[in-house]
Coordinates of N, CA and C in Angstrom, one line a residue:
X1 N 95.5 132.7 -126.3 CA 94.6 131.9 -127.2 C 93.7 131.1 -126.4
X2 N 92.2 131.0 -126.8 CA 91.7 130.6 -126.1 C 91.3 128.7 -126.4
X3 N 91.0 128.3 -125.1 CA 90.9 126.7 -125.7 C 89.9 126.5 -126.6
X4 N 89.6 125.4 -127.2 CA 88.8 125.0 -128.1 C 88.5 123.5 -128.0
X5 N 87.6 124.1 -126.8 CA 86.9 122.3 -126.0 C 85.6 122.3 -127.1
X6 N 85.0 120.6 -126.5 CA 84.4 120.0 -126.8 C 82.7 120.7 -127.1
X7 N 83.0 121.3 -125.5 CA 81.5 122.5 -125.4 C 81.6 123.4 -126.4
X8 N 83.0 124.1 -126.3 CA 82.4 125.5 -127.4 C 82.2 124.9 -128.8
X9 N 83.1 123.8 -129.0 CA 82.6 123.7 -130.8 C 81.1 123.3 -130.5
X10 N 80.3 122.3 -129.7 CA 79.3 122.1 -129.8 C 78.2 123.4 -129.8
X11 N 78.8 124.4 -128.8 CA 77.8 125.9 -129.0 C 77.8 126.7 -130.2
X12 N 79.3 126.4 -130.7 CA 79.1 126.9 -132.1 C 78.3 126.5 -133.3
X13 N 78.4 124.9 -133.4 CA 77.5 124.7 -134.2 C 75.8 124.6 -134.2
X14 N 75.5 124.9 -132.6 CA 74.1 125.1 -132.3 C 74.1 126.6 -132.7
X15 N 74.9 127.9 -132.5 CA 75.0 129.4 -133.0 C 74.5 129.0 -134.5
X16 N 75.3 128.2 -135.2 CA 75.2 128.7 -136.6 C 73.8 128.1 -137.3
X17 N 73.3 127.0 -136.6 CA 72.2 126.1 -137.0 C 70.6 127.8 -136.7
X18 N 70.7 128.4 -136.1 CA 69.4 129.8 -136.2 C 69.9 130.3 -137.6
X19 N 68.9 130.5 -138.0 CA 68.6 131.1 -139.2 C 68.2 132.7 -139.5
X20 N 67.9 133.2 -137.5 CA 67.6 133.9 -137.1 C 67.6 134.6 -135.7
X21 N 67.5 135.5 -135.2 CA 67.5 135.7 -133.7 C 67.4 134.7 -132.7
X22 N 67.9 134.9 -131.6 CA 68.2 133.9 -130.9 C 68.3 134.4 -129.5
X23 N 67.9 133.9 -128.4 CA 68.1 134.4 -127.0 C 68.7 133.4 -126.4
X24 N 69.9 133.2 -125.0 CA 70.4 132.3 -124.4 C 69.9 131.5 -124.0
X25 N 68.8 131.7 -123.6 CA 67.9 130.2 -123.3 C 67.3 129.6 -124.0
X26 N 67.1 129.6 -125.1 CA 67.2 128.9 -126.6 C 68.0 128.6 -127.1
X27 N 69.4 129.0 -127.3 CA 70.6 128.3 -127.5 C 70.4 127.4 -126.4
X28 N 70.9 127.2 -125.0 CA 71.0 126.6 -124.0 C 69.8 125.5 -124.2
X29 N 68.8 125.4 -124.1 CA 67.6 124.0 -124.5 C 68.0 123.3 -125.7
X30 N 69.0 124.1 -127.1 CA 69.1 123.7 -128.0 C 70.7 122.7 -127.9
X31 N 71.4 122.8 -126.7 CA 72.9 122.3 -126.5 C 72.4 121.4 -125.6
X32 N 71.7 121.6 -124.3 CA 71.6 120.7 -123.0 C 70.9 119.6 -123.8
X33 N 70.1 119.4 -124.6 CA 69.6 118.4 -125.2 C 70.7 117.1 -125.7
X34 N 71.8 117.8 -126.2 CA 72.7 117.3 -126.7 C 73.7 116.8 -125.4
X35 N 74.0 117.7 -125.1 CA 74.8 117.4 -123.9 C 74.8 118.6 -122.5
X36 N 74.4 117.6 -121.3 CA 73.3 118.0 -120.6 C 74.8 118.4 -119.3
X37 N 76.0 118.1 -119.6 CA 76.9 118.9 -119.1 C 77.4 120.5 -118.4
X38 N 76.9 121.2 -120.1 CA 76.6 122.6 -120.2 C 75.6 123.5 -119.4
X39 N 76.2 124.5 -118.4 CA 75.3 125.3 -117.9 C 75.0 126.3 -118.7
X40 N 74.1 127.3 -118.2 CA 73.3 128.2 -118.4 C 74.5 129.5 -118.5
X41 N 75.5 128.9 -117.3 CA 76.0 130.6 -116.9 C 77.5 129.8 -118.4
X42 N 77.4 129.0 -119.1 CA 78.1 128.8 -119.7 C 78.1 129.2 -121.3
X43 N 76.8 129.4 -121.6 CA 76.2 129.4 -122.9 C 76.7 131.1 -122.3
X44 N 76.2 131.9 -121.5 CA 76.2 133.2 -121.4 C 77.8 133.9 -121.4
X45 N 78.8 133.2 -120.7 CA 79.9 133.6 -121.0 C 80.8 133.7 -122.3
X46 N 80.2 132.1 -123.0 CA 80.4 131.9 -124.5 C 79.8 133.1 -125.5
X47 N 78.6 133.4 -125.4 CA 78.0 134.4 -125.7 C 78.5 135.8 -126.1
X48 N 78.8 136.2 -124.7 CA 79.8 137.2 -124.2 C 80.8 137.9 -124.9
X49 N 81.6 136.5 -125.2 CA 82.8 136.3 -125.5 C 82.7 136.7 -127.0
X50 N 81.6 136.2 -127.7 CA 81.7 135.8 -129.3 C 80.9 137.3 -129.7
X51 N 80.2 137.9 -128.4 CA 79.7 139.4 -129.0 C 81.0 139.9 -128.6
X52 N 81.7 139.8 -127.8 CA 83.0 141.1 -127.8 C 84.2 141.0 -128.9
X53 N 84.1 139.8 -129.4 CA 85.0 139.5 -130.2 C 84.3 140.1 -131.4
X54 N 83.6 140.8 -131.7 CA 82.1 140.6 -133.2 C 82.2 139.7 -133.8
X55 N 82.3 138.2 -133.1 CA 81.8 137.3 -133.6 C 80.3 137.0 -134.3
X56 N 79.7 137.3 -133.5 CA 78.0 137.2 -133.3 C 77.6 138.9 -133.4
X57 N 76.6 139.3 -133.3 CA 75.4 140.6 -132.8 C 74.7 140.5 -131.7
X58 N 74.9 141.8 -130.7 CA 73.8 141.2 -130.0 C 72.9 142.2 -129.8
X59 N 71.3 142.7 -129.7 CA 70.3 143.6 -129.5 C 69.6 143.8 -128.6
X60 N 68.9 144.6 -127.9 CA 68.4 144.6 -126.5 C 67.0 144.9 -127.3
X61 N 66.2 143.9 -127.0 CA 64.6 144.2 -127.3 C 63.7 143.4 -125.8
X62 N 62.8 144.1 -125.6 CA 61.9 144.0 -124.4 C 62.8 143.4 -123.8
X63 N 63.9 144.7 -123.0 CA 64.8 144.5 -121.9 C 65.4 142.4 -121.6
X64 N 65.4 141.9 -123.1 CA 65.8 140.7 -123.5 C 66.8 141.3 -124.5
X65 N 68.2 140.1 -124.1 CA 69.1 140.3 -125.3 C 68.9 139.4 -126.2
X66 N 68.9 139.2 -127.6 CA 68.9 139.0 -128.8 C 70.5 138.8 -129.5
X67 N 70.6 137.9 -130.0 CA 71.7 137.3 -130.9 C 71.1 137.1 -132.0
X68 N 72.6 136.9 -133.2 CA 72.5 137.0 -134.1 C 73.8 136.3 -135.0
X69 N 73.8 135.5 -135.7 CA 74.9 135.4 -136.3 C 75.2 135.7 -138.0
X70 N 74.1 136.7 -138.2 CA 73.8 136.9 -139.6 C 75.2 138.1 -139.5
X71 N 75.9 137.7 -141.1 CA 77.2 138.6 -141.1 C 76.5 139.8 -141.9
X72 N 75.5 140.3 -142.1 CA 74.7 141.2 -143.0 C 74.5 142.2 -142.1

């Protein structure tokens, strides 16, 4: 089971706050604002994690990956 620090709930509730598509480095400017702790290669493992799990979606458009948290 995995832990459930301080960072991931804060990435989660930056995940759910898009209404829409989303790329890691717009999550990441949307969290480091908040708390400037969080790296880059951390938003991307989290990421990772929550597309393998099918938490999230994720899409490859102009060789950029795309997230998603719409359950549709």
């Amino acid at each position: 089971m995995k832990r459930a620090t301080q960072q991931k709930k804060l990435i989660e509730q930056e995940i759910q706050s898009f209404s829409s598509f989303f790329n890691a480095e717009e999550l990441y400017h949307k969290v480091a604002g908040k708390n400037s702790g969080i790296g880059i290669a951390t938003i991307y493992r989290f990421l990772n994690e929550l597309t393998k799990n099918g938490d999230i979606h994720s899409f490859q458009c102009d060789r950029k990956t795309l997230y998603s948290n719409s359950k549709k």
